[in-house]
PDB file of C-alpha atoms in Angstrom:
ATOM      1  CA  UNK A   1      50.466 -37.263  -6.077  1.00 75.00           C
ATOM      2  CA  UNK A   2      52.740 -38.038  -3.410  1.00 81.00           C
ATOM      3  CA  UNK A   3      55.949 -37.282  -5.865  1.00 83.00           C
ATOM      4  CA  UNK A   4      54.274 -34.262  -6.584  1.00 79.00           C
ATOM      5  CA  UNK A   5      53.940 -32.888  -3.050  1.00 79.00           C
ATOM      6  CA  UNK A   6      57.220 -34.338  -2.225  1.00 85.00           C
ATOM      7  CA  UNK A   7      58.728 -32.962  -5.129  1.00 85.00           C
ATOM      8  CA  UNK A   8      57.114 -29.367  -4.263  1.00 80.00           C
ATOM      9  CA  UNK A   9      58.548 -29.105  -0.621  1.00 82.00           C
ATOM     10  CA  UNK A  10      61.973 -29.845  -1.789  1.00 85.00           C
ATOM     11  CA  UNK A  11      62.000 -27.331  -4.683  1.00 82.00           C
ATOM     12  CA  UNK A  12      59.804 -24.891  -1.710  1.00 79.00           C
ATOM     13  CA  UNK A  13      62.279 -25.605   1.167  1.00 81.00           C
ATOM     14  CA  UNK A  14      66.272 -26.040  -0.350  1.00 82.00           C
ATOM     15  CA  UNK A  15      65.537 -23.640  -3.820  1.00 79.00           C
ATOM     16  CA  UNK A  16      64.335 -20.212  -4.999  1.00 72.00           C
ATOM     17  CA  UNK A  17      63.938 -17.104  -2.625  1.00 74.00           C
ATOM     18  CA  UNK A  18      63.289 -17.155   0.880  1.00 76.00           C
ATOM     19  CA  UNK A  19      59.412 -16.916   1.845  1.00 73.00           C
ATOM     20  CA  UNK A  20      60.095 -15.420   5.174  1.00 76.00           C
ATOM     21  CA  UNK A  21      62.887 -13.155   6.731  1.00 79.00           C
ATOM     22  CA  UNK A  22      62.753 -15.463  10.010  1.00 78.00           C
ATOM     23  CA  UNK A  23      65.975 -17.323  10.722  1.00 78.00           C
ATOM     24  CA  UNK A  24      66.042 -21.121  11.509  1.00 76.00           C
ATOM     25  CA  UNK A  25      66.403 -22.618  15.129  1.00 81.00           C
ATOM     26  CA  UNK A  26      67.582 -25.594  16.249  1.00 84.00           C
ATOM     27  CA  UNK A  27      65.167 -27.759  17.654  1.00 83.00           C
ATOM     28  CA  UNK A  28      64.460 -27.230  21.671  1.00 91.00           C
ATOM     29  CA  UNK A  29      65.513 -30.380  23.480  1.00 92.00           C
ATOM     30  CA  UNK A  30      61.707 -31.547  24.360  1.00 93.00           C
ATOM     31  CA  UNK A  31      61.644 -31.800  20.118  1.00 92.00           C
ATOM     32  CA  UNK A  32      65.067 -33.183  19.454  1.00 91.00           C
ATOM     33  CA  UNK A  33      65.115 -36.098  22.499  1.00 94.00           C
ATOM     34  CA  UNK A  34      61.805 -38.132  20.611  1.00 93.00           C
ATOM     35  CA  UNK A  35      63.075 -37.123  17.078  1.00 92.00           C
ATOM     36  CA  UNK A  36      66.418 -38.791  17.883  1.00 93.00           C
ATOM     37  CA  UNK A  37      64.326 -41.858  19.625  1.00 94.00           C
ATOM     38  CA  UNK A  38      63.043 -42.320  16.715  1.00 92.00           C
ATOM     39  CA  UNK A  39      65.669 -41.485  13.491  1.00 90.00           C
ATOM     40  CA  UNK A  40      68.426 -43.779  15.966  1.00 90.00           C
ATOM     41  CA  UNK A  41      66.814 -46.871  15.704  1.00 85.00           C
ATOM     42  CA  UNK A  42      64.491 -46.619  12.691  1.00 84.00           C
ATOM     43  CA  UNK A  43      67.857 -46.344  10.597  1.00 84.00           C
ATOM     44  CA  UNK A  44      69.927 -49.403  12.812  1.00 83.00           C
ATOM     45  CA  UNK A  45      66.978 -51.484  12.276  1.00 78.00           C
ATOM     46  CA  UNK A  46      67.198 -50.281   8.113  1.00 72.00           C
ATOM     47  CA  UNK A  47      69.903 -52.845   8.488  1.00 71.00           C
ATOM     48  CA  UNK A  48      67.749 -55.943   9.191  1.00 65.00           C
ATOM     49  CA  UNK A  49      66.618 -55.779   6.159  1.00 61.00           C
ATOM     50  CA  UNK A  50      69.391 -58.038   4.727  1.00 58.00           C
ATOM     51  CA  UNK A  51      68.704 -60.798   7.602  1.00 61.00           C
ATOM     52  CA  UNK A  52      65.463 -62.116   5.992  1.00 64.00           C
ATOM     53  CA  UNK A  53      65.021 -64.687   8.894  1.00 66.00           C
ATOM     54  CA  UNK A  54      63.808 -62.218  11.357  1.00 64.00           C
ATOM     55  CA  UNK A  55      60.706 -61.333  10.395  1.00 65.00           C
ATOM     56  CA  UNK A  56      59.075 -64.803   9.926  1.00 67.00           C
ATOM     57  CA  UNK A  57      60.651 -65.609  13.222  1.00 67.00           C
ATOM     58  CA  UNK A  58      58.493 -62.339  14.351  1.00 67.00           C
ATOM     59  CA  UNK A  59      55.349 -63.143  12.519  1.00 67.00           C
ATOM     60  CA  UNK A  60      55.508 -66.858  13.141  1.00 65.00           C
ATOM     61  CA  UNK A  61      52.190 -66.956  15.605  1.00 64.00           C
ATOM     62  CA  UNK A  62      50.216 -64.531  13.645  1.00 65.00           C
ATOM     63  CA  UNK A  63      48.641 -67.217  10.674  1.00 61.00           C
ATOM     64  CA  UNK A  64      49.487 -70.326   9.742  1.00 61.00           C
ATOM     65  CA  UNK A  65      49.786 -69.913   6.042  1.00 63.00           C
ATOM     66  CA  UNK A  66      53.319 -70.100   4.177  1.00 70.00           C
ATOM     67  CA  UNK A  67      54.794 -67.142   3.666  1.00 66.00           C
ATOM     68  CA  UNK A  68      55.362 -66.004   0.421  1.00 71.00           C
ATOM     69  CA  UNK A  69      56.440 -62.776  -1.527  1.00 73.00           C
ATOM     70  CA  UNK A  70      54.786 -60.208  -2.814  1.00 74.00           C
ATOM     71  CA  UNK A  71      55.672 -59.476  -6.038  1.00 75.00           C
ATOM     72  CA  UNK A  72      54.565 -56.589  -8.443  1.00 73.00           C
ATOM     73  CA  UNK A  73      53.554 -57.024 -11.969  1.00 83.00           C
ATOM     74  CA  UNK A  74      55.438 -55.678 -14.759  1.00 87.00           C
ATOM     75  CA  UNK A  75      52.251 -53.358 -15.332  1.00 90.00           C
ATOM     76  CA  UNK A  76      51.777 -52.124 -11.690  1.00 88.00           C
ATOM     77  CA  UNK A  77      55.785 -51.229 -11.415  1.00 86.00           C
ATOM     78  CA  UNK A  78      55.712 -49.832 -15.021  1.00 91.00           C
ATOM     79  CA  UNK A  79      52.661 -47.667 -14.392  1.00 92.00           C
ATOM     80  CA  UNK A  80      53.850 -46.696 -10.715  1.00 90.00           C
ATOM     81  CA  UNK A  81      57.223 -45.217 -12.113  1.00 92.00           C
ATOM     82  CA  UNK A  82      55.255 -43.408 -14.797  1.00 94.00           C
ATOM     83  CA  UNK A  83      53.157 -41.751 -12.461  1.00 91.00           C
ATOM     84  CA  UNK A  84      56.064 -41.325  -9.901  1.00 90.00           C
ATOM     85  CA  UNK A  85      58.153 -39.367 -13.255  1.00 93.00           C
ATOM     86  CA  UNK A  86      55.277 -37.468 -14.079  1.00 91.00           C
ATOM     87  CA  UNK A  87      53.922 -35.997 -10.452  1.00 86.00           C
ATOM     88  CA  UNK A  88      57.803 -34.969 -10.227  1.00 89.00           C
ATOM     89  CA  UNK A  89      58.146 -33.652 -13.817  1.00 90.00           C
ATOM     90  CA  UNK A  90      55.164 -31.674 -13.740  1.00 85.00           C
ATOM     91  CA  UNK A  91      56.066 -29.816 -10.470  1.00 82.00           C
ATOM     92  CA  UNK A  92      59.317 -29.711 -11.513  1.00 84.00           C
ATOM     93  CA  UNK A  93      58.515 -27.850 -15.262  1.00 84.00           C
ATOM     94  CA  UNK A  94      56.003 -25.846 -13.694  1.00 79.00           C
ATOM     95  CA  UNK A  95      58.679 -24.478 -10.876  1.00 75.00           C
ATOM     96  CA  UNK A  96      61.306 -23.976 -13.587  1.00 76.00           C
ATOM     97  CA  UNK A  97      58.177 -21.769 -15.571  1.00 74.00           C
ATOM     98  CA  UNK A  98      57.485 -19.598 -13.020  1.00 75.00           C
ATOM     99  CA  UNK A  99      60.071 -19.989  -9.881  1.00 71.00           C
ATOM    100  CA  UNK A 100      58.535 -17.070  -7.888  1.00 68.00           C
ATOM    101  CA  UNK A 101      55.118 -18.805  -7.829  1.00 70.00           C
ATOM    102  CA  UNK A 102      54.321 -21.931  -6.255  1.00 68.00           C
ATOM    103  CA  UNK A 103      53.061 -24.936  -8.049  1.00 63.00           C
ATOM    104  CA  UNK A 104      50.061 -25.334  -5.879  1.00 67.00           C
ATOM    105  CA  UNK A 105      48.788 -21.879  -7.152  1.00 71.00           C
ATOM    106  CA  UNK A 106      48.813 -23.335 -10.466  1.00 70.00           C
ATOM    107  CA  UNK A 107      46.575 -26.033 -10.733  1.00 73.00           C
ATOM    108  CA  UNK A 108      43.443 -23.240 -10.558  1.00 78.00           C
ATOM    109  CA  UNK A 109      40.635 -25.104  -9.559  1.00 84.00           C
ATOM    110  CA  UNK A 110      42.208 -27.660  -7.930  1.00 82.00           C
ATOM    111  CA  UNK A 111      44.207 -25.894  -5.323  1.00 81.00           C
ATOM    112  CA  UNK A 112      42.035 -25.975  -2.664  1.00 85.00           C
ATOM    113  CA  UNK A 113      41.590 -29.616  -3.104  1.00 86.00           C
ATOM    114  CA  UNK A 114      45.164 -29.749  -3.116  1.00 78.00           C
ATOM    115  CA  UNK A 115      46.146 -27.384  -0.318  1.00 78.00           C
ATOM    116  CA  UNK A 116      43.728 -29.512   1.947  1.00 83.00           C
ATOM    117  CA  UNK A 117      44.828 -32.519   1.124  1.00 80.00           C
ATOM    118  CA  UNK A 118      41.335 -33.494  -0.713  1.00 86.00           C
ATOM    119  CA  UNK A 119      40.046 -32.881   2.418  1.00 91.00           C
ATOM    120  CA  UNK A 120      40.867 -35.701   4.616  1.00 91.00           C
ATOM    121  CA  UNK A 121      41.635 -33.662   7.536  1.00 92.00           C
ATOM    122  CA  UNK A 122      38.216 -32.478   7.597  1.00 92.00           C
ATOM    123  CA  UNK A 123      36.735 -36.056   7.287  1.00 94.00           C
ATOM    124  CA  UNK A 124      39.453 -37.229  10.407  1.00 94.00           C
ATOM    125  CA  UNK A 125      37.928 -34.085  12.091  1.00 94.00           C
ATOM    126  CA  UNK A 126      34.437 -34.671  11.752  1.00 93.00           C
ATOM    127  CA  UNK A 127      34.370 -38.826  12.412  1.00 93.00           C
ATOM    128  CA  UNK A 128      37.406 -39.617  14.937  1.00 95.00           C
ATOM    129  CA  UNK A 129      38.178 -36.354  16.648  1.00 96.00           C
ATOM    130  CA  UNK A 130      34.175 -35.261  17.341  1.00 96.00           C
ATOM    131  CA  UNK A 131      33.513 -38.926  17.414  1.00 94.00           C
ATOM    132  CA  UNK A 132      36.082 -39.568  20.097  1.00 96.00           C
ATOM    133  CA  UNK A 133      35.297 -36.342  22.371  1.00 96.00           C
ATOM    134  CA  UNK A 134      31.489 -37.193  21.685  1.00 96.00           C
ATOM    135  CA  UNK A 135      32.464 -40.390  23.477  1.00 96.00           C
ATOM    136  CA  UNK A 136      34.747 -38.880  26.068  1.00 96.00           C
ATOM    137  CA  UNK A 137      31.697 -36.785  26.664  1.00 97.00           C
ATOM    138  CA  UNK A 138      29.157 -39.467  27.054  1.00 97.00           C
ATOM    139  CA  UNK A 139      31.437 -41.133  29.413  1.00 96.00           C
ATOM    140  CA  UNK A 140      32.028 -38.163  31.306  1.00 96.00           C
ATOM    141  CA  UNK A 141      28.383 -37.829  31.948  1.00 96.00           C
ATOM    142  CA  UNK A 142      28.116 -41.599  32.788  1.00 96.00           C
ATOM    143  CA  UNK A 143      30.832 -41.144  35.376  1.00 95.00           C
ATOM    144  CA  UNK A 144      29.638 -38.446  36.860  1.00 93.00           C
ATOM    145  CA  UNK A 145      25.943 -39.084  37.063  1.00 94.00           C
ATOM    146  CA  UNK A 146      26.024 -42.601  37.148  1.00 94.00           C
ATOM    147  CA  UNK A 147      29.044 -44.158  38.975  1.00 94.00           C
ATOM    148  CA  UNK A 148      29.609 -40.973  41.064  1.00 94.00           C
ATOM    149  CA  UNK A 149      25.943 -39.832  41.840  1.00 93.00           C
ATOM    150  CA  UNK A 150      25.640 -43.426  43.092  1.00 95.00           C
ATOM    151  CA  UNK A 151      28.891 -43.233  45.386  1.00 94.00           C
ATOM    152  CA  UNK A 152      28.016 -39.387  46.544  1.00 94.00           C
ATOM    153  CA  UNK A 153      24.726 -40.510  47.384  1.00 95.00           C
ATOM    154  CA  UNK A 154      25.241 -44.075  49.199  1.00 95.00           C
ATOM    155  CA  UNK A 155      27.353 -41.497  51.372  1.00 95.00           C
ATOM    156  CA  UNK A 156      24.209 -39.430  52.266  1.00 96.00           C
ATOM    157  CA  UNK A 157      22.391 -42.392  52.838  1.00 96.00           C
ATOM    158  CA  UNK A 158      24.966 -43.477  55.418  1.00 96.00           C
ATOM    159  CA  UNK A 159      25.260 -40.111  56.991  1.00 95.00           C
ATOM    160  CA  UNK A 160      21.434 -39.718  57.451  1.00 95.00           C
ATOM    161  CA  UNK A 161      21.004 -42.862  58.790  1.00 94.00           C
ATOM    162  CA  UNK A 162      24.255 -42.300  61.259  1.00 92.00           C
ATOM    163  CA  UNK A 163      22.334 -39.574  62.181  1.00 91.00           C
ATOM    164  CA  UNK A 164      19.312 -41.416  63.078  1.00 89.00           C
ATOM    165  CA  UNK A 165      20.866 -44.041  64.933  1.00 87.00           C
ATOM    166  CA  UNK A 166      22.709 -41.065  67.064  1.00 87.00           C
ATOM    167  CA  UNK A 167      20.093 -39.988  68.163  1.00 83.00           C
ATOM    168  CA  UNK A 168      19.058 -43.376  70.025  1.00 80.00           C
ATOM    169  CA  UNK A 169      22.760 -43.346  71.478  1.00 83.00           C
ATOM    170  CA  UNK A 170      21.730 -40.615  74.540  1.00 82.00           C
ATOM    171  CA  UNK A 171      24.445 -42.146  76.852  1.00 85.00           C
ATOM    172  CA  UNK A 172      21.059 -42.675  79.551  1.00 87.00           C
ATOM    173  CA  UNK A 173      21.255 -46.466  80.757  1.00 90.00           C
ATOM    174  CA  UNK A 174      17.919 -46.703  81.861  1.00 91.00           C
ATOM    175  CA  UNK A 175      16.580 -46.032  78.287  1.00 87.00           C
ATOM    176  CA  UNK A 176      19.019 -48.415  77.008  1.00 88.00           C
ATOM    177  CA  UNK A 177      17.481 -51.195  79.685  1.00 93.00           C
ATOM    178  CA  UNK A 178      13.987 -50.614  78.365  1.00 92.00           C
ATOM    179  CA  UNK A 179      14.862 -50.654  74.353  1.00 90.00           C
ATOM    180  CA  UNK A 180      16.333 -54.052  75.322  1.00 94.00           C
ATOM    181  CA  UNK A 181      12.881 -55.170  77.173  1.00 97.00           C
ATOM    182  CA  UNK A 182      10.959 -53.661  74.904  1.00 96.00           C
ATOM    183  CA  UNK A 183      12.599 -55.731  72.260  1.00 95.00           C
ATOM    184  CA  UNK A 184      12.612 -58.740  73.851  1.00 97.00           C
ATOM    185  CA  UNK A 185       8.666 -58.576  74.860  1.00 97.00           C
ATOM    186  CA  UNK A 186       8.406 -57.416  71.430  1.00 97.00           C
ATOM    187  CA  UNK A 187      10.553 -61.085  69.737  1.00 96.00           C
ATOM    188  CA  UNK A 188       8.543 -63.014  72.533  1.00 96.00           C
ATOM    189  CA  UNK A 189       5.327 -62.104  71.554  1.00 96.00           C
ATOM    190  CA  UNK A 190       6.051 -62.463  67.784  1.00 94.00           C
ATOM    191  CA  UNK A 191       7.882 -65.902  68.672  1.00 94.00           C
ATOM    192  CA  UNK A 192       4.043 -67.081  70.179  1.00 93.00           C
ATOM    193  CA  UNK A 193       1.872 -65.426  67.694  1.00 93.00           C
ATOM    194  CA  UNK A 194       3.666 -66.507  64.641  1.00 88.00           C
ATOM    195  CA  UNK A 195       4.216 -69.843  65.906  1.00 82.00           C
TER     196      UNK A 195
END
């Protein structure tokens, strides 16, 4: 499958007529700085691949078993090729057919399968993406009327009861004087009743 499509852009991008009169770009800088961080060292570190001490040296923490390689059977690199030749020849034969068509449009009922990738864009679409704004969602509404209700409203409480206690603060001394006895009368009376 994978030869197939691969074999099907190539033929689609580098051979037969062009599909549109537009005219290629170069990439804008904001596109070409990551590409570049990313083509520069994925093909320096290509070259560790003839140092085979670094990645047990890497992996060394992860398990404790002994490492060991994995090696294909006869059958699974045999049958792999096969189907490797045959998604390539079949695009290939089929483009040579009929150059002005492309392949996907000749599989019949299977192009839409095809063209959509057997649809596991709409299967990433409907369980991560909705799944993960679902859940941005539901913790949006936990933020907001949980955690920040509670905040906004611990604020009210503290304004209203500012605003109660300012109006005890009159700036009048003699009212102040007679809270203060009145409180006291009131502790000494509870001290000799309760006691």
């Amino acid at each position: 499958m994978t030869a197939g499509y691969a074999t099907r852009a190539t033929l689609l991008t580098f051979h037969g007529p062009p599909r549109s009169s537009g005219q290629g770009a170069d990439p804008q800088p904001g596109m070409l700085i990551p590409l570049l961080a990313l083509v520069i060292p994925a093909a320096l570190l290509g070259f560790l691949g003839g140092y085979r001490g670094w990645l047990p040296f890497w992996v060394s923490s992860v398990g404790t078993g002994e490492p060991h390689a994995v090696v294909p059977g006869a059958l699974t690199a045999v049958l792999s090729f096969v189907l490797l030749v045959a998604g390539v020849a079949l695009v290939y034969f089929v483009w040579v057919a009929h150059p002005q068509r492309d392949p996907l449009r000749m599989v019949g009922p299977l192009r839409t399968p095809f063209a959509r990738g057997f649809f596991a864009d709409a299967l990433y679409d409907l369980v991560i993406v909705r799944g993960v704004a679902a859940a941005g969602r539901g913790t949006l509404r936990v933020d907001t009327d949980g955690i920040d209700a509670t905040v906004v409203d611990s604020g009210r409480l503290a304004r209203w009861l500012g605003a109660l206690v300012r109006r005890t603060q009159t700036g009048n001394m003699q009212w102040y004087v007679t809270c203060v006895v009145v409180g006291a009368v009131a502790l000494a009376v509870g001290a000799v009743v309760l006691t």
